[in-house]
PDB file of C-alpha atoms and ligand atoms in Angstrom:
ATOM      1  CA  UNK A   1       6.280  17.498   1.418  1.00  0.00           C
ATOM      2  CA  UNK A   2       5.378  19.216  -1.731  1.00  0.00           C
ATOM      3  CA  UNK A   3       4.913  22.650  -2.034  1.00  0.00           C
ATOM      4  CA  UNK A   4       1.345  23.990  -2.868  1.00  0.00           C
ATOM      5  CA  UNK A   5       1.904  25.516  -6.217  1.00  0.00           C
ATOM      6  CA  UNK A   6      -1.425  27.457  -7.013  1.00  0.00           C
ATOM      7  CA  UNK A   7      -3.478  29.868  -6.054  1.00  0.00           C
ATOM      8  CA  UNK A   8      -6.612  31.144  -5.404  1.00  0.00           C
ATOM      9  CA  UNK A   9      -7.933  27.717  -5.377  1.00  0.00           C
ATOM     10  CA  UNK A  10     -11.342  26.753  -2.904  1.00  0.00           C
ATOM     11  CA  UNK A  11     -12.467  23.566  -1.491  1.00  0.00           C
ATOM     12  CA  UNK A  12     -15.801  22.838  -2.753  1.00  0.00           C
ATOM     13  CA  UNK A  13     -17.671  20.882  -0.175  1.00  0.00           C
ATOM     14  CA  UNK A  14     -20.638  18.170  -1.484  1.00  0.00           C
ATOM     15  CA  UNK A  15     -23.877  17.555  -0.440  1.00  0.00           C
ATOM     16  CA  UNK A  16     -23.252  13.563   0.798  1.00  0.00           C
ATOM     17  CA  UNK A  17     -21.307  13.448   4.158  1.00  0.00           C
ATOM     18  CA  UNK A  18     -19.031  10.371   3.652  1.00  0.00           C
ATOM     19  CA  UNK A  19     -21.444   8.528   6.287  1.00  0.00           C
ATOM     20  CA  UNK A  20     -24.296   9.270   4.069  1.00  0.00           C
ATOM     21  CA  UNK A  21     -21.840   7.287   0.845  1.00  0.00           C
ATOM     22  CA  UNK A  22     -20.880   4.719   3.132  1.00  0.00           C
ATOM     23  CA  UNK A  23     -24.328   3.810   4.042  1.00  0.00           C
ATOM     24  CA  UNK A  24     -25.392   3.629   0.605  1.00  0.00           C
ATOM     25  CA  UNK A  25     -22.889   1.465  -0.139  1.00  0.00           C
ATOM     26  CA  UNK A  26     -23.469  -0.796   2.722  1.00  0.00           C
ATOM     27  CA  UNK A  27     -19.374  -0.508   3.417  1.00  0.00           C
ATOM     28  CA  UNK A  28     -16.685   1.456   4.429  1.00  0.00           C
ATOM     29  CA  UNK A  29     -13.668   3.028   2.857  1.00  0.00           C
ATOM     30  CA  UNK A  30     -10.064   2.193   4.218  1.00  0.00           C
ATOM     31  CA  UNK A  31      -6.623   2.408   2.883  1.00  0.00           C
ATOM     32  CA  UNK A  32      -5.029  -1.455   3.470  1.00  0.00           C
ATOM     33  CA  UNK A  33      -0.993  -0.539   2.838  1.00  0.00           C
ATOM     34  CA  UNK A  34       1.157  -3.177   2.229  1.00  0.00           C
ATOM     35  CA  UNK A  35       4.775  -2.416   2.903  1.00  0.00           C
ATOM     36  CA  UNK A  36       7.820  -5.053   2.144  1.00  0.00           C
ATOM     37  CA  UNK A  37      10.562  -6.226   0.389  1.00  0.00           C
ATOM     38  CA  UNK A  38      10.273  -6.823  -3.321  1.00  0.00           C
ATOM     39  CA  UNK A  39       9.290 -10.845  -4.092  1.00  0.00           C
ATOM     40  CA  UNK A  40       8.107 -10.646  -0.209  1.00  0.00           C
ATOM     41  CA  UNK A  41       4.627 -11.310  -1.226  1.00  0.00           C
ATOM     42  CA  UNK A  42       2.865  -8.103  -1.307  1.00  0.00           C
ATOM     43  CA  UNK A  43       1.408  -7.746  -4.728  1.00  0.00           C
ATOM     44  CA  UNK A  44       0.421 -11.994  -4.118  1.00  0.00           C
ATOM     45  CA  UNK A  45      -1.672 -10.867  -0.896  1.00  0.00           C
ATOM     46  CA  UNK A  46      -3.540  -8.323  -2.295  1.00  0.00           C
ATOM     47  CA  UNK A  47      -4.924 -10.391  -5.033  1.00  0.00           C
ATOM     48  CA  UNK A  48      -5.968 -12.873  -2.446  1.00  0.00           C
ATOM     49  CA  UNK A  49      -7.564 -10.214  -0.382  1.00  0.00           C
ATOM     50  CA  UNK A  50      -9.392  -8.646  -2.830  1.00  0.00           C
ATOM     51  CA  UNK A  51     -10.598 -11.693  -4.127  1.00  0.00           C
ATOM     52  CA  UNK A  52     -11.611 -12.509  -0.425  1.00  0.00           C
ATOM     53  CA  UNK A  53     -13.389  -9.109   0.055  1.00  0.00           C
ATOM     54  CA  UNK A  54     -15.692  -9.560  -3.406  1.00  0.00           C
ATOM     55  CA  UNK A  55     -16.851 -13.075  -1.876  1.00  0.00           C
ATOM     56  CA  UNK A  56     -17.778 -11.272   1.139  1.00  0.00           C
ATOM     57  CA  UNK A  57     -20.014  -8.349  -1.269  1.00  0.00           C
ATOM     58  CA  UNK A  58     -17.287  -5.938  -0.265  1.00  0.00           C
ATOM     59  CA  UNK A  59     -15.890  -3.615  -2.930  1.00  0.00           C
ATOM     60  CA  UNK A  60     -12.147  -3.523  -3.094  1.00  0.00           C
ATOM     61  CA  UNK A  61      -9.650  -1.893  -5.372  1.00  0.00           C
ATOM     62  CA  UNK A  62      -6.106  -2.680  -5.839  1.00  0.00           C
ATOM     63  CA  UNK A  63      -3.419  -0.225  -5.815  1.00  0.00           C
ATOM     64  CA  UNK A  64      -0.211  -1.791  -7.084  1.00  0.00           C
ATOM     65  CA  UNK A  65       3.124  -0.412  -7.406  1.00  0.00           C
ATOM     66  CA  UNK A  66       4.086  -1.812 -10.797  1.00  0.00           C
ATOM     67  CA  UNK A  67       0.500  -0.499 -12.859  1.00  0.00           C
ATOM     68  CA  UNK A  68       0.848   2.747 -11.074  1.00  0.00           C
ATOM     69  CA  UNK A  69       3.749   3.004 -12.841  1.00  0.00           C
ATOM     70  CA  UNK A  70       2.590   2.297 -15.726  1.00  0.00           C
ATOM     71  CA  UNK A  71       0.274   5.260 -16.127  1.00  0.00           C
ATOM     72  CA  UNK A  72      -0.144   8.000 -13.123  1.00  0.00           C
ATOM     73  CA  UNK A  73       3.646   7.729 -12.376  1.00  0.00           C
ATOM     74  CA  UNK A  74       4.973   6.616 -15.089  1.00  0.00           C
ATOM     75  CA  UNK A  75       6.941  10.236 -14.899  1.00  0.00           C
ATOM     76  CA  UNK A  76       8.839   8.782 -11.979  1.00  0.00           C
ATOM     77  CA  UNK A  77      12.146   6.193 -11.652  1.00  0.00           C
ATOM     78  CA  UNK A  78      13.589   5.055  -8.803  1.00  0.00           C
ATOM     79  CA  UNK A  79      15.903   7.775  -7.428  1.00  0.00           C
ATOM     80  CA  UNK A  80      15.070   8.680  -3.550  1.00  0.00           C
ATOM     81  CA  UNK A  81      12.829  11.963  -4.637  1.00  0.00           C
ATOM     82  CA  UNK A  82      10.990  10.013  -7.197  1.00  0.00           C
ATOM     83  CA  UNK A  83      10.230   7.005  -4.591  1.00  0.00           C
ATOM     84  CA  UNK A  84       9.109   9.782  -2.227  1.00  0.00           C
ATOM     85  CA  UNK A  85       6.369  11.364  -4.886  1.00  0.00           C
ATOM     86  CA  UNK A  86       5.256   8.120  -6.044  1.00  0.00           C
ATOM     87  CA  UNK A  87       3.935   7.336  -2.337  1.00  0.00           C
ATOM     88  CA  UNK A  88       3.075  10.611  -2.073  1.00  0.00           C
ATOM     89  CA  UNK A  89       1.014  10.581  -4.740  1.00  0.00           C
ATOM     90  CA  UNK A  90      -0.732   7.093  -4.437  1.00  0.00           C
ATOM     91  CA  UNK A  91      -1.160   7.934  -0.657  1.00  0.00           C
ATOM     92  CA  UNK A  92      -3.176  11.158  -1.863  1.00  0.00           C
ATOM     93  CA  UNK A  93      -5.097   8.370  -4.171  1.00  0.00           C
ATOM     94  CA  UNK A  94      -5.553   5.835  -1.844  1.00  0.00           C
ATOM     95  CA  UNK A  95      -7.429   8.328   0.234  1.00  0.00           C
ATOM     96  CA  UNK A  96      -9.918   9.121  -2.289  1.00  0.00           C
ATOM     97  CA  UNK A  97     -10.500   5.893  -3.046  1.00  0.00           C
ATOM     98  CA  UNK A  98     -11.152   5.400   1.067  1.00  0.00           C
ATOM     99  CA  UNK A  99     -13.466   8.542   1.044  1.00  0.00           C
ATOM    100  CA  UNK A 100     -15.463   7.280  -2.063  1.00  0.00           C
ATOM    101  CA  UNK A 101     -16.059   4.241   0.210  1.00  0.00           C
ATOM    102  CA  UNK A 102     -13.848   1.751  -1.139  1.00  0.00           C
ATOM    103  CA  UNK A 103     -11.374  -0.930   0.507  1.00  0.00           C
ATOM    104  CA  UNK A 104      -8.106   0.477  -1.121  1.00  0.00           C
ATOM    105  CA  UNK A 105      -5.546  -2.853  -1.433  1.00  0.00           C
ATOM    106  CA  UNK A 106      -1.693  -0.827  -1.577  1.00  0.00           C
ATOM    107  CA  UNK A 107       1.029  -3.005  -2.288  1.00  0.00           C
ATOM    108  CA  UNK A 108       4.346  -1.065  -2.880  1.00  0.00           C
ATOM    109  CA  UNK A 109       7.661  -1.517  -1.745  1.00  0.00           C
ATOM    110  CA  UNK A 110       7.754   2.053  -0.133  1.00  0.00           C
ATOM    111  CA  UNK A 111      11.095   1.506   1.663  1.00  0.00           C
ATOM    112  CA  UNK A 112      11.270   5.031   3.627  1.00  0.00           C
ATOM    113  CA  UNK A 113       9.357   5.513   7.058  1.00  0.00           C
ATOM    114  CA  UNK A 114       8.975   8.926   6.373  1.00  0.00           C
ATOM    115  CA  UNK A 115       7.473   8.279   3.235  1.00  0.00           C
ATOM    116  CA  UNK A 116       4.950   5.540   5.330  1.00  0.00           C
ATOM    117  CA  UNK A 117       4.317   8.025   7.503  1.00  0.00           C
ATOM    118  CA  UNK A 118       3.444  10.727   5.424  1.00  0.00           C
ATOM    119  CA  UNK A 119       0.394   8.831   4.058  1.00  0.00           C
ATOM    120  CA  UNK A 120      -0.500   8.195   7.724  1.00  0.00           C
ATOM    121  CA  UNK A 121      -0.872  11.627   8.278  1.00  0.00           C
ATOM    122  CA  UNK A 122      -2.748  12.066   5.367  1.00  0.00           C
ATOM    123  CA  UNK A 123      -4.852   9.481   6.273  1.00  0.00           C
ATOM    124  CA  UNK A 124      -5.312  10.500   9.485  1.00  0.00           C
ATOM    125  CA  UNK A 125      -6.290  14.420   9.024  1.00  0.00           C
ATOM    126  CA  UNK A 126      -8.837  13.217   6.523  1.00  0.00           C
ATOM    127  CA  UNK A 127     -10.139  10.934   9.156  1.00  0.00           C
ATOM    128  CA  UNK A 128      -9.851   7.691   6.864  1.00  0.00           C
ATOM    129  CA  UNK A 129      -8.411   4.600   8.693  1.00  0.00           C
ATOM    130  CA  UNK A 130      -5.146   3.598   7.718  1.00  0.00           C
ATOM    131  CA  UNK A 131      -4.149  -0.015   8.131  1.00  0.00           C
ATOM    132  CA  UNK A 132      -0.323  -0.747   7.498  1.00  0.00           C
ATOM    133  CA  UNK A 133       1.018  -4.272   6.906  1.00  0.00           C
ATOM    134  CA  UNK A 134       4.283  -4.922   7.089  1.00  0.00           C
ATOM    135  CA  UNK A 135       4.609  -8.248   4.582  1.00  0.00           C
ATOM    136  CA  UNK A 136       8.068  -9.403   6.020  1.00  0.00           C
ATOM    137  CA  UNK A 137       9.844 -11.724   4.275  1.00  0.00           C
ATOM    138  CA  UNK A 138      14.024 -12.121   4.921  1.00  0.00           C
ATOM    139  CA  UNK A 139      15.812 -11.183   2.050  1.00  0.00           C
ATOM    140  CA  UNK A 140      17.715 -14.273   1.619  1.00  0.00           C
ATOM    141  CA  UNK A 141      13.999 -15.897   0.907  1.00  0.00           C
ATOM    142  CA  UNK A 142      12.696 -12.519  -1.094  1.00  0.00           C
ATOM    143  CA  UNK A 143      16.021 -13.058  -3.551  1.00  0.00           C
ATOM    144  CA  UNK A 144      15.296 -17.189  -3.501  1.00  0.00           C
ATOM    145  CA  UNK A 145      11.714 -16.242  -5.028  1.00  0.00           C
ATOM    146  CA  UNK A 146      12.691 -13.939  -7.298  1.00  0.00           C
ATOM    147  CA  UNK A 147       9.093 -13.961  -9.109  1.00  0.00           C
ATOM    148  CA  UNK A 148      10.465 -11.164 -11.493  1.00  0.00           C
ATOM    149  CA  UNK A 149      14.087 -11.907 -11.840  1.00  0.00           C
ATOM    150  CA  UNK A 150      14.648  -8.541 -10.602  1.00  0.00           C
ATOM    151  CA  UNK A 151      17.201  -9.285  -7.670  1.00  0.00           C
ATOM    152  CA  UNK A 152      19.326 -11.498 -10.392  1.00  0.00           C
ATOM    153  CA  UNK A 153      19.710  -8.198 -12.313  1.00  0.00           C
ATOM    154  CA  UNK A 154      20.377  -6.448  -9.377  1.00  0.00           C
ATOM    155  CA  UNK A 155      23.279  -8.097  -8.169  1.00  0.00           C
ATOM    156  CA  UNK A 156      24.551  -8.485 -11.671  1.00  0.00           C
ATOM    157  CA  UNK A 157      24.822  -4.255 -11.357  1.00  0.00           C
ATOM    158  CA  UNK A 158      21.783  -3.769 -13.882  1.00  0.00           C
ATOM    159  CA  UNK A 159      19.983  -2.485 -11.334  1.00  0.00           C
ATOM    160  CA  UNK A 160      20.737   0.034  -9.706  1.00  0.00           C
ATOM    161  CA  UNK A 161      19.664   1.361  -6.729  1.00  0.00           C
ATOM    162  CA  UNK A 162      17.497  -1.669  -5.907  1.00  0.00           C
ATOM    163  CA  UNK A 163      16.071  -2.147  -2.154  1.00  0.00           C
ATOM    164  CA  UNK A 164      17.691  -4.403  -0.285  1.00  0.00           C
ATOM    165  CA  UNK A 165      20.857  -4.480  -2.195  1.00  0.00           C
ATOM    166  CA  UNK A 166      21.584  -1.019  -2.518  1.00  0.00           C
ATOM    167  CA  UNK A 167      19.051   0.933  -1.644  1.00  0.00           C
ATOM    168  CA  UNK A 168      17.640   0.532   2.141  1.00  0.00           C
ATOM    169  CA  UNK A 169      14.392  -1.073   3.298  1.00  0.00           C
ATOM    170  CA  UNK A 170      13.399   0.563   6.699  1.00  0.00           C
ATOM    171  CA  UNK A 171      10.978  -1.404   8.325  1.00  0.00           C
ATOM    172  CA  UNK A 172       7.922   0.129   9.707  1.00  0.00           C
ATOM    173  CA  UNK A 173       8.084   0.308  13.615  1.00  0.00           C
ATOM    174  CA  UNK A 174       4.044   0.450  14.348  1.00  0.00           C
ATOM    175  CA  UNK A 175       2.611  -1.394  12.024  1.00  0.00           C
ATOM    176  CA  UNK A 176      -1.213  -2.747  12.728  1.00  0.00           C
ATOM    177  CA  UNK A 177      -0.118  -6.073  11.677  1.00  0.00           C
ATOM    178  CA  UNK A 178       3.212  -8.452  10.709  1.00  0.00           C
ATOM    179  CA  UNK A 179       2.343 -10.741   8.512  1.00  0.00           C
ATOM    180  CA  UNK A 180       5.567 -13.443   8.038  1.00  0.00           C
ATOM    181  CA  UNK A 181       5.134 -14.857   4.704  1.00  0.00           C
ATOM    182  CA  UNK A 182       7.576 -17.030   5.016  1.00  0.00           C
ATOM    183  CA  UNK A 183       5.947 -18.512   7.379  1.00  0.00           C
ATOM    184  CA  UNK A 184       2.672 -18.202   7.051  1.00  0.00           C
ATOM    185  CA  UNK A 185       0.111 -19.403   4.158  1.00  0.00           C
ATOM    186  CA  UNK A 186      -1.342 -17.225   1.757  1.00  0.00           C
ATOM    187  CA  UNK A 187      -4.577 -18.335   3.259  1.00  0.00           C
ATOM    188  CA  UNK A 188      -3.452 -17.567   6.916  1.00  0.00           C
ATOM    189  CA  UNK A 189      -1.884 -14.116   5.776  1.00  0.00           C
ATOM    190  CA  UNK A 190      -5.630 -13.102   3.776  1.00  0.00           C
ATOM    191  CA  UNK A 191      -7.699 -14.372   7.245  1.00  0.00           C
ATOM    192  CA  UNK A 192      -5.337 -12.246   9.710  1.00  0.00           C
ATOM    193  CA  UNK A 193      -5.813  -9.351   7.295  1.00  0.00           C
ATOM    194  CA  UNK A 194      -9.339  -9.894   7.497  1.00  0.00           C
ATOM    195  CA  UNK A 195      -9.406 -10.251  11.282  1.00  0.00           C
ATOM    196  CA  UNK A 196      -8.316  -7.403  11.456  1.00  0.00           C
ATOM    197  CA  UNK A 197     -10.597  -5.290   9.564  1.00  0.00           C
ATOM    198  CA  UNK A 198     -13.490  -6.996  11.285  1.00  0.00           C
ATOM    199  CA  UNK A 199     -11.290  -5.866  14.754  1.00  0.00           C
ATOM    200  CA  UNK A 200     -11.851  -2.679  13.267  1.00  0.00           C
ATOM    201  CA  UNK A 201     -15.517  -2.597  12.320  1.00  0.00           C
ATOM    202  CA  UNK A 202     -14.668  -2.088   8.653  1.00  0.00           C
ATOM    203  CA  UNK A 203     -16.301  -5.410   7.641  1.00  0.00           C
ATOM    204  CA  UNK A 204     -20.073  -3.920   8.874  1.00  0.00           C
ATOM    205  CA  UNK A 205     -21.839  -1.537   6.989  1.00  0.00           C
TER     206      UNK A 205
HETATM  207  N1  LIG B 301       3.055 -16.913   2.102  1.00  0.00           N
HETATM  208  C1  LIG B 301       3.243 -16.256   0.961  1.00  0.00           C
HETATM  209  N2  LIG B 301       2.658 -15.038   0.793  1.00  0.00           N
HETATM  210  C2  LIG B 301       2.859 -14.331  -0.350  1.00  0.00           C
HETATM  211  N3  LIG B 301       3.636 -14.757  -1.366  1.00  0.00           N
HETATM  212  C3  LIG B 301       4.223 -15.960  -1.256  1.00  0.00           C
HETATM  213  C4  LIG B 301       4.062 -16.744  -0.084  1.00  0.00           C
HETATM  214  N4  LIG B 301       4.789 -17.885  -0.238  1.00  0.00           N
HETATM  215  C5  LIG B 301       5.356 -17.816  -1.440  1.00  0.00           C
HETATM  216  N5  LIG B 301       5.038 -16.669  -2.066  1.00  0.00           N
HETATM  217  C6  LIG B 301       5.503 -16.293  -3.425  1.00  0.00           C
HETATM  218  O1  LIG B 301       6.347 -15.175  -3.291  1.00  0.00           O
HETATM  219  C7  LIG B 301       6.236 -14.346  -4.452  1.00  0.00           C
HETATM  220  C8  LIG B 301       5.844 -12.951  -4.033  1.00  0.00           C
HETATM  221  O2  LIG B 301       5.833 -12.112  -5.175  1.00  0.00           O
HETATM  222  P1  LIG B 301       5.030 -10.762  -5.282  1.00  0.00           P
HETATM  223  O3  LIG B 301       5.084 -10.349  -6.698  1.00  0.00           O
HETATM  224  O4  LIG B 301       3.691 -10.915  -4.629  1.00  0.00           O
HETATM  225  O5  LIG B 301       5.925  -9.809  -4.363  1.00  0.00           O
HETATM  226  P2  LIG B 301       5.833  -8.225  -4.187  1.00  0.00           P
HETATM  227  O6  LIG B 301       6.050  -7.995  -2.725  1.00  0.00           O
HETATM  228  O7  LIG B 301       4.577  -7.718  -4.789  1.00  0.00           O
HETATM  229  O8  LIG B 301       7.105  -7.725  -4.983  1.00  0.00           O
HETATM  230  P3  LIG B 301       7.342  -6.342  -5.780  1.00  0.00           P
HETATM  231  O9  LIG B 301       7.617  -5.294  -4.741  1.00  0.00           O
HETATM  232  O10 LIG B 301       8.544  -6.597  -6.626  1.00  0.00           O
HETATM  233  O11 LIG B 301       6.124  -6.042  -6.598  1.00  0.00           O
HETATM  234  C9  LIG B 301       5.207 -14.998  -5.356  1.00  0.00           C
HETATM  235  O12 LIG B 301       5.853 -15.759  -6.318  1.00  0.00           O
HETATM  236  C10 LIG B 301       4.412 -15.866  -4.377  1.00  0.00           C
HETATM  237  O13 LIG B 301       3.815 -16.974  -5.012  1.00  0.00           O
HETATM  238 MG1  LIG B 302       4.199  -6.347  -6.346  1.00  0.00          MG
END
């Protein structure tokens, strides 16, 4: 967890109640995080979803492991501490993005439970909903698709510390939903997700 580093710092509260923002908005805010294996389809969902959430007049944003790094944590690698702040941080994201009233779309590989968990938590204090999806794919088939090329380099050694090969994947133990992807369509992986927001009332206004 990381430390609280200043000081005489005060919450400032608003004057709109996140009910009052939701019901302008005619939607509510949730954090969708997609967990898996790289190449297991995670980044491919989330395009579909958010695609299927516009049709629908619902405003969604995508989170993605790969641009984050390209500008908010592009200060971070790939060691175990730096994997832990990068969730960290987009977790702490995610939820304002939830509180402002938007359908946050997460896709990153974040291999550690604790890590999953920790966004739960702060998820869960702040009252948001949390939704995690584990995309599960086996890593024989992740390394088949190889969309990036990334497991090639990894078993040549010029990766290092890449999950699944060296670095552990610890699959999440509560998830709200398992989606197989490969096994299931895109389509069928976009409509479960999609069930189960409207499960949860977060399709209404
Ligand atoms: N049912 C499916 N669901 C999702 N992706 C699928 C499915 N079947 C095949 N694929 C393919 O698998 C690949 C998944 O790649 P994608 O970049 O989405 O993975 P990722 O989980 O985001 O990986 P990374 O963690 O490296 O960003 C794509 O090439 C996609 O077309
Ligand atoms: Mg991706």
């Amino acid at each position: 967890m990381a430390e609280q580093k200043a000081t005489n710092i005060t919450w400032h509260e608003g004057e709109i109640s996140r009910d009052q923002r939701q019901a302008a908005l005619g939607q509510k805010g949730v954090t969708i995080w997609t967990t898996g294996l790289s190449g297991s389809g995670k980044s491919t969902v989330a395009v579909a979803l958010e695609r299927a959430l516009l049709e629908r007049g619902k405003h969604a944003y995508r989170l993605d492991g790969d641009n984050i790094r390209h500008g908010l944590n592009k200060n971070l690698g790939f060691s175990a501490e730096d994997r832990t702040e990068n969730i960290r941080r987009i977790g702490e994201v995610s939820k304002l993005f939830a509180d402002a009233g938007i359908i946050a779309i997460n896709s990153f590989i974040s291999p550690y439970r604790a890590d999953r968990d920790l966004v739960r938590q702060q998820h869960d204090e702040a009252k948001l909903p949390f939704l995690e999806v584990y995309v599960e794919c086996p890593l024989e088939e992740a390394e088949k698709r190889d969309p990036k090329g990334l497991y090639k380099k990894a078993r040549a050694g010029e990766i290092k510390g890449f999950t699944g090969i060296d670095d552990p994947y610890e699959e999440p133990e509560n998830a709200e939903l398992v989606l197989r992807s490969d096994q299931l369509s895109l389509e069928e992986e976009v409509q479960k997700i999609l069930d189960l927001l409207e499960s949860r009332g977060l399709l209404n206004g």
